Short mmCIF file of C-alpha atoms and ligand atoms in Angstrom, two decimals:
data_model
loop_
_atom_site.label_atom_id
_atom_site.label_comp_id
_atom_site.label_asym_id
_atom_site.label_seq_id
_atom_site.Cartn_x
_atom_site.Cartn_y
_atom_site.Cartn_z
CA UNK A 217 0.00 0.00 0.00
CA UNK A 218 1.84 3.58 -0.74
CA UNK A 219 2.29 4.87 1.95
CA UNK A 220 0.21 8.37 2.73
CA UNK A 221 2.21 12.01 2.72
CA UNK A 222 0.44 13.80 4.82
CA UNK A 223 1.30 17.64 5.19
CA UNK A 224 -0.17 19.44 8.23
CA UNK A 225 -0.15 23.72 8.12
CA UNK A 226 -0.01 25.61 11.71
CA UNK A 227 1.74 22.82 13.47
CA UNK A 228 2.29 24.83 16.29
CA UNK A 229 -1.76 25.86 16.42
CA UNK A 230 -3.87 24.58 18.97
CA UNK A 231 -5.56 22.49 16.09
CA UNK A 232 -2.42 21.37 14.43
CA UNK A 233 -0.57 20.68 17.21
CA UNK A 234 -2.97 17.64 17.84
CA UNK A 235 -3.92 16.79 14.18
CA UNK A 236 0.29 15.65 13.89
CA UNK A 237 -0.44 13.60 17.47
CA UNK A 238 -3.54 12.36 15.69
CA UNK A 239 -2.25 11.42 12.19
CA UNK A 240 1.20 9.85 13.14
CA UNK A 241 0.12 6.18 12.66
CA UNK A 242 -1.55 7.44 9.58
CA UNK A 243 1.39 8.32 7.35
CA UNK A 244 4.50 10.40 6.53
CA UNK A 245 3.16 13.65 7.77
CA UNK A 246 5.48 16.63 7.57
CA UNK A 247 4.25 20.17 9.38
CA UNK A 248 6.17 22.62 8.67
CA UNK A 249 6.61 25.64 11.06
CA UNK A 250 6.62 29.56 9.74
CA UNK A 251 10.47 29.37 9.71
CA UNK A 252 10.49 26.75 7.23
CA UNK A 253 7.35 27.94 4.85
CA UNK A 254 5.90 31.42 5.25
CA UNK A 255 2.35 30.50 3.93
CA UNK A 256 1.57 33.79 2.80
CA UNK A 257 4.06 33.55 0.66
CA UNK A 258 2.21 32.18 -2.58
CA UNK A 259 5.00 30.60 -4.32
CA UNK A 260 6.39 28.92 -0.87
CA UNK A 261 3.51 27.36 -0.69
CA UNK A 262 3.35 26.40 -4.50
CA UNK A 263 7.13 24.94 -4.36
CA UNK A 264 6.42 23.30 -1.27
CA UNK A 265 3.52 21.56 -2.44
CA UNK A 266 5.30 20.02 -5.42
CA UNK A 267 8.05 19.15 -3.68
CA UNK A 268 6.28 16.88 -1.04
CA UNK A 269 3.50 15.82 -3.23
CA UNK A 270 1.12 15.61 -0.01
CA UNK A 271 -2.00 13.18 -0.74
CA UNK A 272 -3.60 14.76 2.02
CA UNK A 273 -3.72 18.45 3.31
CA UNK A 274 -4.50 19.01 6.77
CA UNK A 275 -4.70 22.95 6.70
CA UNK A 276 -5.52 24.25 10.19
CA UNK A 277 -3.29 27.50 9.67
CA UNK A 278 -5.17 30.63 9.53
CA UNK A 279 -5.61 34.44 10.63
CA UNK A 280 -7.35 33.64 14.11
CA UNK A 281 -7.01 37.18 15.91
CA UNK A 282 -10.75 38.33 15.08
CA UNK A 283 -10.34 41.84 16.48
CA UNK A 284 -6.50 42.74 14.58
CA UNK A 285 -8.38 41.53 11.82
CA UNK A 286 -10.35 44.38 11.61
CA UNK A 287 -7.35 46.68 10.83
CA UNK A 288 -5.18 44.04 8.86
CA UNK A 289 -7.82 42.48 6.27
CA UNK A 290 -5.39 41.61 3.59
CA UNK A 291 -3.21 39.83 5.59
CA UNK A 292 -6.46 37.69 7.04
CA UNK A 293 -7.84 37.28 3.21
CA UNK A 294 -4.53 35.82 2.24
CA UNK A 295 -4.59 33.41 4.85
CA UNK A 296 -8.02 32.18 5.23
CA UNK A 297 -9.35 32.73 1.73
CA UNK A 298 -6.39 32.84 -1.19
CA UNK A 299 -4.25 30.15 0.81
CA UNK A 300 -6.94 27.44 1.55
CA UNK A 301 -7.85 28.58 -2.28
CA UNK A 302 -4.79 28.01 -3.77
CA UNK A 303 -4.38 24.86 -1.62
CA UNK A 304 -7.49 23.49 -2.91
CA UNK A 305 -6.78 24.34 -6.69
CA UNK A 306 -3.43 22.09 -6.48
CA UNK A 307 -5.54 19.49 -4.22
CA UNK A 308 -7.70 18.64 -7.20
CA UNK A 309 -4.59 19.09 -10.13
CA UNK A 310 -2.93 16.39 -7.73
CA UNK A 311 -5.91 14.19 -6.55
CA UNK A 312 -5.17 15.10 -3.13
CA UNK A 313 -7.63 15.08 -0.29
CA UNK A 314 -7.83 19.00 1.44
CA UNK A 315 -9.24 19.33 5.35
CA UNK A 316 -9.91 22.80 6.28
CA UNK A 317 -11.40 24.43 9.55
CA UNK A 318 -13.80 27.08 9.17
CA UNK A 319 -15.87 28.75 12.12
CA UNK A 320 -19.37 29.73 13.02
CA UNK A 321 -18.37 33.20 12.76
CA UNK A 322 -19.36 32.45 8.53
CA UNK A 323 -23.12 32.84 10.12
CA UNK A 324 -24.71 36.38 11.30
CA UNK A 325 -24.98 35.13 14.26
CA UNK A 326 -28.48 36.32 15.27
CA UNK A 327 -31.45 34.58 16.46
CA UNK A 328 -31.08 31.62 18.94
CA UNK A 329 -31.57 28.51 16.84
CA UNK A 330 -28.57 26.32 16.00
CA UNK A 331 -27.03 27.03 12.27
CA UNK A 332 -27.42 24.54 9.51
CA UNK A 333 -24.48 23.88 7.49
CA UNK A 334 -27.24 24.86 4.73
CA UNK A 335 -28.09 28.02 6.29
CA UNK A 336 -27.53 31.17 4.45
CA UNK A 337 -23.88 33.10 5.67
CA UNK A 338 -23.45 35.97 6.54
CA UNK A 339 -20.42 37.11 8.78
CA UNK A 340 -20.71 40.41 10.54
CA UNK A 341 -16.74 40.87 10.82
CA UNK A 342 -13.73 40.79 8.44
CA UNK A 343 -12.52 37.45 10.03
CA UNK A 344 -15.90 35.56 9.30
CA UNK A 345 -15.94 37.00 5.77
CA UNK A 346 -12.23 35.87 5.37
CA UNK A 347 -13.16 32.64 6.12
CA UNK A 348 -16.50 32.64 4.72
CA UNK A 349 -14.30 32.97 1.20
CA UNK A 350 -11.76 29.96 1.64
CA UNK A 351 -14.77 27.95 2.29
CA UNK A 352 -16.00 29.15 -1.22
CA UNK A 353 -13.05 28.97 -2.74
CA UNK A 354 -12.88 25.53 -1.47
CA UNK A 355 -16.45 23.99 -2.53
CA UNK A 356 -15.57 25.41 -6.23
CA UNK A 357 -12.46 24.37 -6.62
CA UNK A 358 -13.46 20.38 -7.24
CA UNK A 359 -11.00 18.85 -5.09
CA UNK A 360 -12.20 16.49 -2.48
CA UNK A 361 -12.27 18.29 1.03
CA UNK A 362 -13.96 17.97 4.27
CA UNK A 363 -14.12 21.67 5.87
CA UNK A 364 -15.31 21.66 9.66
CA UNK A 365 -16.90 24.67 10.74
CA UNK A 366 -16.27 24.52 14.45
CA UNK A 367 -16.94 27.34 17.56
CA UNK A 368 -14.46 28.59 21.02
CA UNK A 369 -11.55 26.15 20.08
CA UNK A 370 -9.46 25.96 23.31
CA UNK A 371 -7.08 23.23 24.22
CA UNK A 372 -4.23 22.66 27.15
CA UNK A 373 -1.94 24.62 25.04
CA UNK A 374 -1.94 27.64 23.05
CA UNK A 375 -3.93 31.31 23.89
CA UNK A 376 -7.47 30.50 24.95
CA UNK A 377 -9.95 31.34 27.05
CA UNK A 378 -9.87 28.32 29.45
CA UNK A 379 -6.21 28.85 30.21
CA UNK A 380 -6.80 32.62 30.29
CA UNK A 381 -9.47 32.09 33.09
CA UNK A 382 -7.42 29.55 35.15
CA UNK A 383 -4.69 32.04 34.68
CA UNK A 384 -6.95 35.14 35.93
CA UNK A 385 -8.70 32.46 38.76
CA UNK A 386 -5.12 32.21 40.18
CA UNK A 387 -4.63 35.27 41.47
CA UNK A 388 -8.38 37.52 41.15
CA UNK A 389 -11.64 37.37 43.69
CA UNK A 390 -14.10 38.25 41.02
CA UNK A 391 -14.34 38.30 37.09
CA UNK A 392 -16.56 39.95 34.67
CA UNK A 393 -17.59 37.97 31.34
CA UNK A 394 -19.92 38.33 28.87
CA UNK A 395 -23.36 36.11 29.24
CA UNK A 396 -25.14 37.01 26.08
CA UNK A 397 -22.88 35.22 23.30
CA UNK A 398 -23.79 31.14 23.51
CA UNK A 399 -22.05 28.28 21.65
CA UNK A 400 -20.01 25.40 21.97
CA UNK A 401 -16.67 25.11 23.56
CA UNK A 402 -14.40 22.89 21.39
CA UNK A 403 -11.55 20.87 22.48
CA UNK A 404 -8.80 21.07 19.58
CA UNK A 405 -7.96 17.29 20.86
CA UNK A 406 -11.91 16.43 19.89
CA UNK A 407 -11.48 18.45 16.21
CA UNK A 408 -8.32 16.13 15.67
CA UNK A 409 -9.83 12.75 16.31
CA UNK A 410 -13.62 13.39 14.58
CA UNK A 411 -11.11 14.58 11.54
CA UNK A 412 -9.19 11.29 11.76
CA UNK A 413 -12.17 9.61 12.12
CA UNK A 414 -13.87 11.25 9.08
CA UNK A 415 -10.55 10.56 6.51
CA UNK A 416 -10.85 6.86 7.72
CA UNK A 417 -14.55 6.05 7.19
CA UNK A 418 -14.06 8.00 4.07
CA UNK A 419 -17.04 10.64 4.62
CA UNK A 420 -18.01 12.43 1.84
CA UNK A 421 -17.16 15.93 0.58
CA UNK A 422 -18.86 18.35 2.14
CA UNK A 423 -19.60 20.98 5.32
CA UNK A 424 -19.86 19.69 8.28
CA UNK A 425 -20.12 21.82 11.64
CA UNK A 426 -17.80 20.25 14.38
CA UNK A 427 -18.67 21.12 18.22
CA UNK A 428 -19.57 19.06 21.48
CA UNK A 429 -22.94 18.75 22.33
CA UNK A 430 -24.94 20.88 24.29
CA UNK A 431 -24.28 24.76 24.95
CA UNK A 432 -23.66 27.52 27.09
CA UNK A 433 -22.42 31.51 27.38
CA UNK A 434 -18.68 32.69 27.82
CA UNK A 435 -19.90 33.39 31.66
CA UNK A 436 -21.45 30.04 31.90
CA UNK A 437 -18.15 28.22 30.35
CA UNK A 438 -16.07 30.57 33.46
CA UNK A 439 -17.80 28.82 35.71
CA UNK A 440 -17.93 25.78 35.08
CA UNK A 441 -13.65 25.79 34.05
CA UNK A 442 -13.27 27.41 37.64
CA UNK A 443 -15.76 24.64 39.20
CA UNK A 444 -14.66 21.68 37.15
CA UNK A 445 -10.67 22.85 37.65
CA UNK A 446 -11.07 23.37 41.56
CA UNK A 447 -12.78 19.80 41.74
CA UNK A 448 -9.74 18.86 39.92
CA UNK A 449 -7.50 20.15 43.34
CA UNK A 450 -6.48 23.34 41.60
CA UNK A 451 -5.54 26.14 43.89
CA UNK A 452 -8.20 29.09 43.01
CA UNK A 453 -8.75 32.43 44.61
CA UNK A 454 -11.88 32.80 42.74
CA UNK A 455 -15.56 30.94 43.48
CA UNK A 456 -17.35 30.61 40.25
CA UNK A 457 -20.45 32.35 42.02
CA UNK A 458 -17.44 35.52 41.74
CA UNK A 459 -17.89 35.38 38.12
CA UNK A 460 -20.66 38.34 37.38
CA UNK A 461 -22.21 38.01 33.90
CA UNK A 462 -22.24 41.58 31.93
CA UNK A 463 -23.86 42.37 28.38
CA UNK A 464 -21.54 42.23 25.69
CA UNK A 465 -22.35 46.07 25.40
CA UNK A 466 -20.21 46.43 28.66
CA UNK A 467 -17.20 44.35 26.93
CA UNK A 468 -16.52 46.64 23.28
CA UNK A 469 -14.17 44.79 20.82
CA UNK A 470 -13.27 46.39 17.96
CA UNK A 471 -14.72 43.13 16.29
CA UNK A 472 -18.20 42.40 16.53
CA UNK A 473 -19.04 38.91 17.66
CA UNK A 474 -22.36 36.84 17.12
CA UNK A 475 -24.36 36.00 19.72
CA UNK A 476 -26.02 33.07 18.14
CA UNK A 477 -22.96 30.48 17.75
CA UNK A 478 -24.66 27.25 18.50
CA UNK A 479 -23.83 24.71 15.34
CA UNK A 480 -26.00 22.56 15.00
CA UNK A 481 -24.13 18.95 14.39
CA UNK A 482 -26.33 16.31 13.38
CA UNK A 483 -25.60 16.15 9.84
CA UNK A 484 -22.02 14.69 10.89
CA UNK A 485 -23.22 12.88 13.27
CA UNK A 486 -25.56 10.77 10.73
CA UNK A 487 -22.72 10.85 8.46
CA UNK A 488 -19.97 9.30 10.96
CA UNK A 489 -22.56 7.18 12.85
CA UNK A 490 -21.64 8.43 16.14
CA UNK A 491 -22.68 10.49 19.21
CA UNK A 492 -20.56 13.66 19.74
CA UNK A 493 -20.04 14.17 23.38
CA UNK A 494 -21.16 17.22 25.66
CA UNK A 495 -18.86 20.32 26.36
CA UNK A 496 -19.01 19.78 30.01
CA UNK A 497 -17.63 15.81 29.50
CA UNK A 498 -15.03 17.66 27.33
CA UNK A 499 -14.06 20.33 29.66
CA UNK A 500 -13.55 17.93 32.68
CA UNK A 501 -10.78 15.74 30.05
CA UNK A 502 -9.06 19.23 28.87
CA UNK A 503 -8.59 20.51 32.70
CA UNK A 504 -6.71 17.11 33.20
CA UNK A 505 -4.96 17.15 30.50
CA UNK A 506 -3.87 21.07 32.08
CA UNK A 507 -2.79 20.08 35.27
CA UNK A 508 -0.97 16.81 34.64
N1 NAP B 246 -9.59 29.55 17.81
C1 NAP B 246 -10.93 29.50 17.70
O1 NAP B 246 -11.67 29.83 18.64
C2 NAP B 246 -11.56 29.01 16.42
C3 NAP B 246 -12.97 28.99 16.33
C4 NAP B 246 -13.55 28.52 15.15
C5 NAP B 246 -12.76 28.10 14.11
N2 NAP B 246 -11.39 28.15 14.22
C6 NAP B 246 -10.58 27.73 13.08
O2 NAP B 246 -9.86 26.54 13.46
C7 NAP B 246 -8.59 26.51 12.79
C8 NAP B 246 -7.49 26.28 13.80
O3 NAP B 246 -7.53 27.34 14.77
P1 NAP B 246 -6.49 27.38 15.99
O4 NAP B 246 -7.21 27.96 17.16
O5 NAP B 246 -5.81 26.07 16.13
O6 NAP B 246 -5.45 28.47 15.44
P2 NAP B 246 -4.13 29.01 16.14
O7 NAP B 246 -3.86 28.28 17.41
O8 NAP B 246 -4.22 30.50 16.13
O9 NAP B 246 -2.99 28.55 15.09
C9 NAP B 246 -2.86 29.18 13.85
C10 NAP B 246 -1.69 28.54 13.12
O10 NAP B 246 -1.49 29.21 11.88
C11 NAP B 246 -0.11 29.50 11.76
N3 NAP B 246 0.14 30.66 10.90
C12 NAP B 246 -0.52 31.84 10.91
N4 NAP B 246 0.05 32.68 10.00
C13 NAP B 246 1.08 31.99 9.43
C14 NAP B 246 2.03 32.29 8.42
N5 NAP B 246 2.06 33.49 7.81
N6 NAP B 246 2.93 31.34 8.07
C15 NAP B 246 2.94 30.13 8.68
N7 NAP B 246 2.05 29.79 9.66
C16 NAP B 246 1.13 30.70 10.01
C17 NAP B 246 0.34 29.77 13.17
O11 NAP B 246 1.74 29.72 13.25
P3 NAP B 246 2.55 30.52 14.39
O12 NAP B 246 2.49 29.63 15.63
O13 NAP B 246 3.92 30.65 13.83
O14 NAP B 246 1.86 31.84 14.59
C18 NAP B 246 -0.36 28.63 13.90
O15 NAP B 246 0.36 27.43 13.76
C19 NAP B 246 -8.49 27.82 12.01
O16 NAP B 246 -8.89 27.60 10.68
C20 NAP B 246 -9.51 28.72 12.70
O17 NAP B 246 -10.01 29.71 11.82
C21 NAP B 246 -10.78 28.58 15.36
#
């Protein structure tokens, strides 16, 4: 059997870092870091592409920092629209197979019912319309590609807002968060394995929204990291009753965020056959995974 070259982009992400863990038994995977291929250089990429002759792409690099994005668009189109683009135009001249994260931020993120991955877009910021445009890109381009549109990635490593509250719970009495944007905390660990899963039960191309089940606001998620981490033995100086919930009018980014970001996940559930499990079962492995 030839053996699989598998190239994964933003190694050091919170995504990539697991999708190399995940995909090791898999293949030949190579992730390069920014020192060794600036992806928004075009021809990099290009030359790096031919040169390794990936038959899979496992692209979680991207422009994640919604709010600088506001002031740097160019930079955040090359990266989440005219890379995944260009990746997915030499995915289909090659036969290769292109996986690509996308977010709920591609939604306008009103209302209160869960998006459909059939549900009409609409970002309300530059980062959701970047991405909103790889995902295009992608679907046209005729390769074969799974893109996962997933919501509040956090993991044990990497900037997030679980390891910025257990940071903050260390050393404050009380906290302010926001209580009137809900979605899905996602483990970057869970987006690794379902993608794993998905390449080796050969799912079809398509959208498919990635998240645990159930839901809950920033302020909820605070809480339940500060009760779930001091069940765990962690040393806190903060009660999760401490944690007041404010309107996201008291919180101004220069970003605008949805407030609707629940995904609704039962079209890859049917496809894969499985049960995705709840945030809060999530939550409790991720906080272990922290303090060991
Ligand atoms: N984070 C979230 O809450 C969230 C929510 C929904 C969807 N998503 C999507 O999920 C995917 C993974 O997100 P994540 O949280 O894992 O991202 P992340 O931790 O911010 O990692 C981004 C990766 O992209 C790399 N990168 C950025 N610019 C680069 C450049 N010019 N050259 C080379 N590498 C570059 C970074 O490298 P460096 O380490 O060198 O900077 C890093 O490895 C993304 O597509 C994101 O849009 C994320």
């Amino acid at each position: 059997m030839a053996t699989n070259r598998i190239l994964v982009l933003g190694g050091s992400g919170q995504v990539g870092f697991e999708l190399i863990r995940v995909f090791s038994l898999q293949g030949n995977v190579q992730a390069p870091l920014r020192k060794e291929l600036d992806l928004t250089s075009e021809s990099a990429v290009t030359s790096y592409l031919d040169e390794f002759q990936p038959s899979l792409i496992l692209n979680a690099a991207a422009y994640t920092a919604v709010d600088k994005a506001e002031s740097e668009p160019v930079l955040a189109d090359r990266l989440n629209h005219l890379l995944p683009a260009q990746l997915s135009v030499w995915a289909a001249r090659h036969s290769a197979m292109l996986v690509h994260y996308s977010s709920d931020y591609v939604y306008p993120g009103n209302g209160t019912l869960s998006w459909m991955e059939t549900d009409p877009a609409g970002p309300c910021n530059e980062y959701g319309r970047s991405k909103l445009k790889g995902d295009q890109a992608i679907q046209s381009s005729g390769c074969q590609y799974h893109i996962f549109r997933t919501s509040w990635v956090y993991s044990a490593r990497g900037h997030n807002f679980m390891k910025t509250m257990l940071a903050l719970g260390k050393d404050r009495s009380a906290l302010k968060v926001v209580s009137d944007q809900v979605g899905a905390p996602t483990p970057a660990r869970l987006i690794a394995l379902v993608t794993l899963q998905a390449f080796l039960k050969l799912v079809p191309s398509g959208i498919y929204h990635l998240a645990p089940r159930g839901e809950v606001s920033w302020h909820g998620f605070a809480q339940a990291i500060f009760t779930f981490a001091a069940a765990k033995g962690m040393k806190l100086t903060i009660v999760p009753e401490a944690v007041e919930a404010i309107p996201s009018s008291d919180y101004p980014t220069p970003a605008q965020r949805p407030q609707n970001s629940r995904l609704n996940i039962t079209q890859l559930e049917l496809t894969m056959n499985c049960e995705l499990p709840s945030w809060e079962s999530q939550l409790q492995l991720t906080i272990e995974e922290y303090l060991s």
